[in-house]
């Protein structure tokens, strides 16, 4: 079922060049496009193509979660002789061949996904009559809008200027159409406002049409289990809302964006709205995972994901990176990094996030903790496909814990910050004392590192804060130039 819903073959093969080349994208012939959008299944396939792209190794299937973006945050230890290219990323040598090619590929695949979303949006407008179910039509359009907003936000975070005190101004192209017309470039503030406008439009469409107003995330994760769940959907495509851009994902993306650009009041309001959200029965829409996911070896904490990808290729993508018997190319932390840095100030005896790491001694007897977040069950366990898709093959994009950290950092008073901090830490099995004001930012930064290791968020946290001294970068301070990834050389820029 997961492959049917999430991995239908991409309908158009697109090539990498400049942004505007990426945006000048059509199916091979106009007839192909016309035929595709003559049926509801065509819209489904086209939307699924967006998720295929997001799941690629060059985006969230590997490079923007587990490896390259984490190298830029100075994460991972490894045998340096096998990671010369990655060392260039750690030192922000964007002009060298590997970083230059990597960033060009990421940039291109992002705009490829945006182009795919724009094709859908244009055809929803042109062929509204094809999707007769009002809920389905609203969901298709809303998901495409949110995908467009999300991808542009990620481009802003990676390639854009510093969100605070920027001396280097960067304009970026915001693509709302697929055409031969050159896409205009926008200033940082105007680009941000375009993202917010897309999110506003998507939220309006999701409201009252998203099945999350009728069923819980858990019910929609398990709608196929008719014995234990009573879920009635007009179409299977309306299930698995946690793994599709959804109403609460829109709010979470907005909270993340507000926090990134320094609008703390707006970020706090958006994050708190998600934390406090209740369903029609008055039950919390989302809860922190606590020990439940950990005890079931669901180390990506799927039950607290607001938005995640289900990636059945994740094991192949990771390969040998976290295998204890692999001595040449594995990624790990040293024992000192783990105990004294990652879990600084906390006991590793109680914190349940410690269990996300394998601390078994290697063949030489050394303890080099390995991340288990994306480990998959052995093929001999005969795990149900649906369980694999919704519990194991999970790549988090936004989790509830991020909303808590935003609320803690952006809260208007220390008492309000601690009202979120204490239950957040309790869910991690840590009996924490209330934070003092001088402790708050130190602990928030530490928590981003602990929570999202291998999820690609730490570089952006450093960037929004303008951090000069990254943990584990000992040779020099990090500069503004290090945080602003140059646009691909093929790109026409207005800068």
Coordinates of N, CA, C and O in Angstrom, one line a residue, residues 129-211:
X129 N -13.2 20.8 -12.7 CA -14.4 19.9 -12.9 C -13.9 18.4 -12.8 O -14.8 17.5 -12.6
X130 N -12.6 18.2 -13.0 CA -12.2 16.8 -13.0 C -12.3 16.2 -11.6 O -12.7 15.0 -11.4
X131 N -12.0 16.9 -10.6 CA -12.0 16.4 -9.2 C -13.4 16.9 -8.6 O -13.5 18.0 -8.1
X132 N -14.3 16.0 -8.7 CA -15.7 16.3 -8.3 C -15.9 16.4 -6.8 O -16.8 17.1 -6.3
X133 N -15.0 15.6 -6.0 CA -15.1 15.7 -4.6 C -14.5 16.9 -4.0 O -13.3 17.2 -4.2
X134 N -15.2 17.8 -3.4 CA -14.8 19.1 -2.9 C -13.6 18.9 -1.9 O -12.6 19.7 -2.0
X135 N -13.7 18.0 -1.0 CA -12.6 17.8 -0.1 C -11.3 17.4 -0.8 O -10.2 17.9 -0.5
X136 N -11.4 16.5 -1.7 CA -10.2 16.0 -2.5 C -9.6 17.2 -3.2 O -8.4 17.3 -3.2
X137 N -10.4 17.9 -3.9 CA -9.9 19.1 -4.7 C -9.2 20.1 -3.8 O -8.1 20.5 -4.1
X138 N -9.8 20.4 -2.7 CA -9.1 21.3 -1.7 C -7.8 20.8 -1.2 O -6.8 21.5 -1.1
X139 N -7.8 19.5 -0.9 CA -6.6 18.9 -0.4 C -5.4 18.9 -1.4 O -4.3 19.2 -1.1
X140 N -5.7 18.5 -2.6 CA -4.7 18.5 -3.7 C -4.1 19.9 -3.9 O -2.9 20.0 -3.9
X141 N -5.0 20.9 -3.9 CA -4.5 22.2 -4.1 C -3.7 22.7 -2.9 O -2.6 23.3 -3.0
X142 N -4.2 22.4 -1.7 CA -3.5 22.8 -0.5 C -2.2 22.2 -0.3 O -1.2 22.8 0.1
X143 N -2.1 20.9 -0.6 CA -0.8 20.2 -0.5 C 0.2 20.8 -1.5 O 1.4 21.0 -1.2
X144 N -0.2 21.0 -2.7 CA 0.7 21.6 -3.7 C 1.2 23.0 -3.3 O 2.4 23.3 -3.4
X145 N 0.3 23.8 -2.7 CA 0.7 25.1 -2.2 C 1.7 25.0 -1.1 O 2.7 25.8 -1.0
X146 N 1.4 24.1 -0.2 CA 2.3 23.9 1.0 C 3.7 23.4 0.5 O 4.7 23.8 1.1
X147 N 3.7 22.5 -0.4 CA 5.0 22.0 -0.9 C 5.8 23.1 -1.5 O 7.0 23.3 -1.3
X148 N 5.1 24.0 -2.3 CA 5.8 25.1 -2.9 C 6.3 26.1 -1.8 O 7.5 26.5 -1.9
X149 N 5.5 26.3 -0.8 CA 6.0 27.2 0.3 C 7.2 26.6 1.1 O 8.2 27.2 1.4
X150 N 7.0 25.3 1.4 CA 8.1 24.6 2.1 C 9.4 24.6 1.4 O 10.5 24.9 2.0
X151 N 9.4 24.2 0.1 CA 10.6 24.2 -0.7 C 11.3 25.6 -0.8 O 12.5 25.7 -0.7
X152 N 10.5 26.6 -1.0 CA 11.0 27.9 -1.0 C 11.6 28.3 0.3 O 12.7 29.0 0.4
X153 N 11.0 27.9 1.4 CA 11.6 28.2 2.8 C 12.9 27.5 2.9 O 13.9 28.1 3.5
X154 N 13.0 26.3 2.4 CA 14.3 25.6 2.6 C 15.4 26.2 1.7 O 16.5 26.3 2.1
X155 N 15.0 26.7 0.5 CA 15.9 27.5 -0.3 C 16.4 28.7 0.4 O 17.6 29.1 0.4
X156 N 15.5 29.4 1.1 CA 15.8 30.6 1.8 C 16.8 30.3 2.9 O 17.7 31.0 3.2
X157 N 16.5 29.2 3.7 CA 17.4 28.9 4.8 C 18.8 28.5 4.4 O 19.8 28.8 5.0
X158 N 18.9 27.8 3.2 CA 20.2 27.3 2.8 C 21.0 28.4 1.9 O 22.1 28.7 2.2
X159 N 20.3 29.0 1.0 CA 21.0 29.9 0.0 C 20.7 31.4 0.4 O 21.4 32.2 -0.2
X160 N 19.8 31.7 1.2 CA 19.5 33.1 1.5 C 20.5 33.7 2.5 O 21.4 33.1 3.0
X161 N 20.4 35.0 2.6 CA 21.2 35.8 3.5 C 21.0 35.5 4.9 O 20.0 34.7 5.3
X162 N 21.8 36.0 5.8 CA 21.6 35.8 7.2 C 20.2 36.5 7.6 O 19.9 37.6 7.1
X163 N 19.4 35.8 8.4 CA 18.1 36.4 8.7 C 18.2 37.6 9.7 O 17.3 38.4 9.7
X164 N 19.3 37.7 10.3 CA 19.5 38.9 11.2 C 20.9 39.5 10.9 O 21.9 38.9 10.7
X165 N 20.9 40.9 10.9 CA 22.1 41.6 10.7 C 22.9 41.3 9.5 O 24.2 41.1 9.6
X166 N 22.3 41.0 8.4 CA 23.0 40.6 7.2 C 23.7 41.8 6.6 O 23.1 42.9 6.4
X167 N 25.0 41.6 6.2 CA 25.7 42.6 5.5 C 25.8 42.2 4.0 O 26.1 43.0 3.1
X168 N 25.5 40.9 3.7 CA 25.5 40.4 2.3 C 24.0 40.2 2.0 O 23.4 39.3 2.5
X169 N 23.5 41.0 1.1 CA 22.1 40.8 0.7 C 22.0 39.8 -0.5 O 22.8 39.8 -1.4
X170 N 21.0 38.9 -0.4 CA 20.7 37.9 -1.4 C 19.3 37.9 -1.9 O 18.4 37.8 -1.0
X171 N 19.1 38.1 -3.1 CA 17.8 38.0 -3.7 C 17.6 36.6 -4.3 O 18.5 36.0 -4.8
X172 N 16.4 36.1 -4.2 CA 16.1 34.7 -4.6 C 14.8 34.7 -5.5 O 13.9 35.5 -5.3
X173 N 14.7 33.7 -6.4 CA 13.6 33.6 -7.3 C 12.4 32.8 -6.6 O 12.6 31.7 -6.1
X174 N 11.2 33.4 -6.6 CA 10.0 32.7 -6.1 C 9.2 32.3 -7.3 O 8.7 33.2 -8.0
X175 N 9.0 31.0 -7.5 CA 8.4 30.5 -8.7 C 6.9 30.2 -8.4 O 6.6 29.3 -7.6
X176 N 6.0 30.9 -9.0 CA 4.6 30.6 -8.9 C 3.9 30.1 -10.2 O 2.7 29.9 -10.2
X177 N 4.7 30.0 -11.2 CA 4.2 29.5 -12.5 C 5.2 28.6 -13.1 O 6.4 28.6 -12.7
X178 N 4.8 27.9 -14.1 CA 5.7 27.1 -15.0 C 5.6 27.7 -16.4 O 4.5 27.6 -17.0
X179 N 6.6 28.4 -16.8 CA 6.5 29.1 -18.1 C 7.9 29.5 -18.6 O 8.9 29.2 -17.9
X180 N 7.9 30.1 -19.8 CA 9.2 30.5 -20.3 C 9.6 31.9 -19.9 O 10.6 32.4 -20.2
X181 N 8.7 32.5 -19.1 CA 9.0 33.9 -18.6 C 10.0 33.8 -17.5 O 9.9 32.9 -16.6
X182 N 11.0 34.7 -17.5 CA 12.0 34.7 -16.4 C 11.3 35.0 -15.1 O 10.5 35.9 -14.9
X183 N 11.6 34.1 -14.1 CA 11.0 34.3 -12.8 C 11.7 35.4 -12.1 O 12.9 35.5 -12.0
X184 N 10.9 36.3 -11.5 CA 11.5 37.4 -10.8 C 12.2 37.1 -9.5 O 11.8 36.1 -8.8
X185 N 13.2 37.8 -9.1 CA 13.9 37.7 -7.9 C 13.4 38.6 -6.8 O 12.9 39.7 -7.2
X186 N 13.4 38.2 -5.6 CA 12.8 39.0 -4.5 C 13.8 39.2 -3.4 O 14.7 38.3 -3.1
X187 N 13.7 40.3 -2.7 CA 14.5 40.6 -1.5 C 14.1 39.6 -0.4 O 13.1 38.9 -0.5
X188 N 14.9 39.5 0.7 CA 14.6 38.6 1.8 C 13.2 38.7 2.3 O 12.5 37.8 2.5
X189 N 12.8 40.0 2.6 CA 11.5 40.2 3.2 C 10.4 39.9 2.3 O 9.4 39.3 2.7
X190 N 10.5 40.3 1.0 CA 9.5 40.0 0.0 C 9.4 38.5 -0.2 O 8.2 38.0 -0.4
X191 N 10.5 37.8 -0.3 CA 10.5 36.3 -0.5 C 9.8 35.7 0.7 O 9.0 34.8 0.5
X192 N 10.1 36.1 1.9 CA 9.4 35.6 3.1 C 7.9 35.8 3.1 O 7.1 34.9 3.4
X193 N 7.5 37.0 2.7 CA 6.1 37.3 2.6 C 5.4 36.4 1.5 O 4.2 36.0 1.7
X194 N 6.1 36.0 0.5 CA 5.5 35.2 -0.5 C 5.3 33.8 0.0 O 4.2 33.1 -0.2
X195 N 6.2 33.3 0.8 CA 6.0 32.0 1.5 C 4.8 32.0 2.4 O 4.0 31.1 2.4
X196 N 4.7 33.1 3.2 CA 3.6 33.2 4.1 C 2.3 33.3 3.4 O 1.2 32.8 3.9
X197 N 2.2 34.0 2.2 CA 1.0 34.1 1.5 C 0.6 32.7 1.0 O -0.6 32.4 1.0
X198 N 1.5 31.9 0.5 CA 1.2 30.5 0.1 C 0.7 29.7 1.3 O -0.3 28.9 1.1
X199 N 1.3 29.9 2.4 CA 0.8 29.2 3.6 C -0.6 29.6 4.0 O -1.4 28.8 4.4
X200 N -0.9 30.9 3.9 CA -2.2 31.4 4.3 C -3.3 30.7 3.3 O -4.3 30.3 3.8
X201 N -2.9 30.7 2.0 CA -3.9 30.2 1.1 C -4.1 28.7 1.3 O -5.2 28.2 1.2
X202 N -3.0 28.0 1.6 CA -3.1 26.5 1.9 C -3.9 26.3 3.2 O -4.8 25.4 3.2
X203 N -3.7 27.1 4.2 CA -4.5 26.9 5.5 C -6.0 27.1 5.2 O -6.8 26.3 5.8
X204 N -6.3 28.0 4.4 CA -7.7 28.3 4.1 C -8.4 27.1 3.4 O -9.5 26.7 3.7
X205 N -7.6 26.5 2.5 CA -8.1 25.3 1.8 C -8.2 24.1 2.7 O -9.1 23.3 2.7
X206 N -7.1 23.9 3.6 CA -7.1 22.7 4.5 C -8.3 22.8 5.5 O -8.8 21.8 5.9
X207 N -8.6 24.0 5.9 CA -9.6 24.2 7.0 C -10.9 23.6 6.6 O -11.4 23.9 5.5
X208 N -11.4 22.7 7.4 CA -12.7 22.0 7.2 C -12.7 21.0 6.1 O -13.7 20.3 5.9
X209 N -11.5 20.8 5.4 CA -11.4 19.8 4.3 C -10.4 18.7 4.7 O -10.6 17.6 4.2
X210 N -9.5 19.0 5.5 CA -8.5 18.0 5.9 C -9.2 17.0 6.8 O -9.9 17.4 7.8
X211 N -9.0 15.7 6.5 CA -9.6 14.7 7.4 C -9.1 14.8 8.9 O -9.8 14.2 9.7

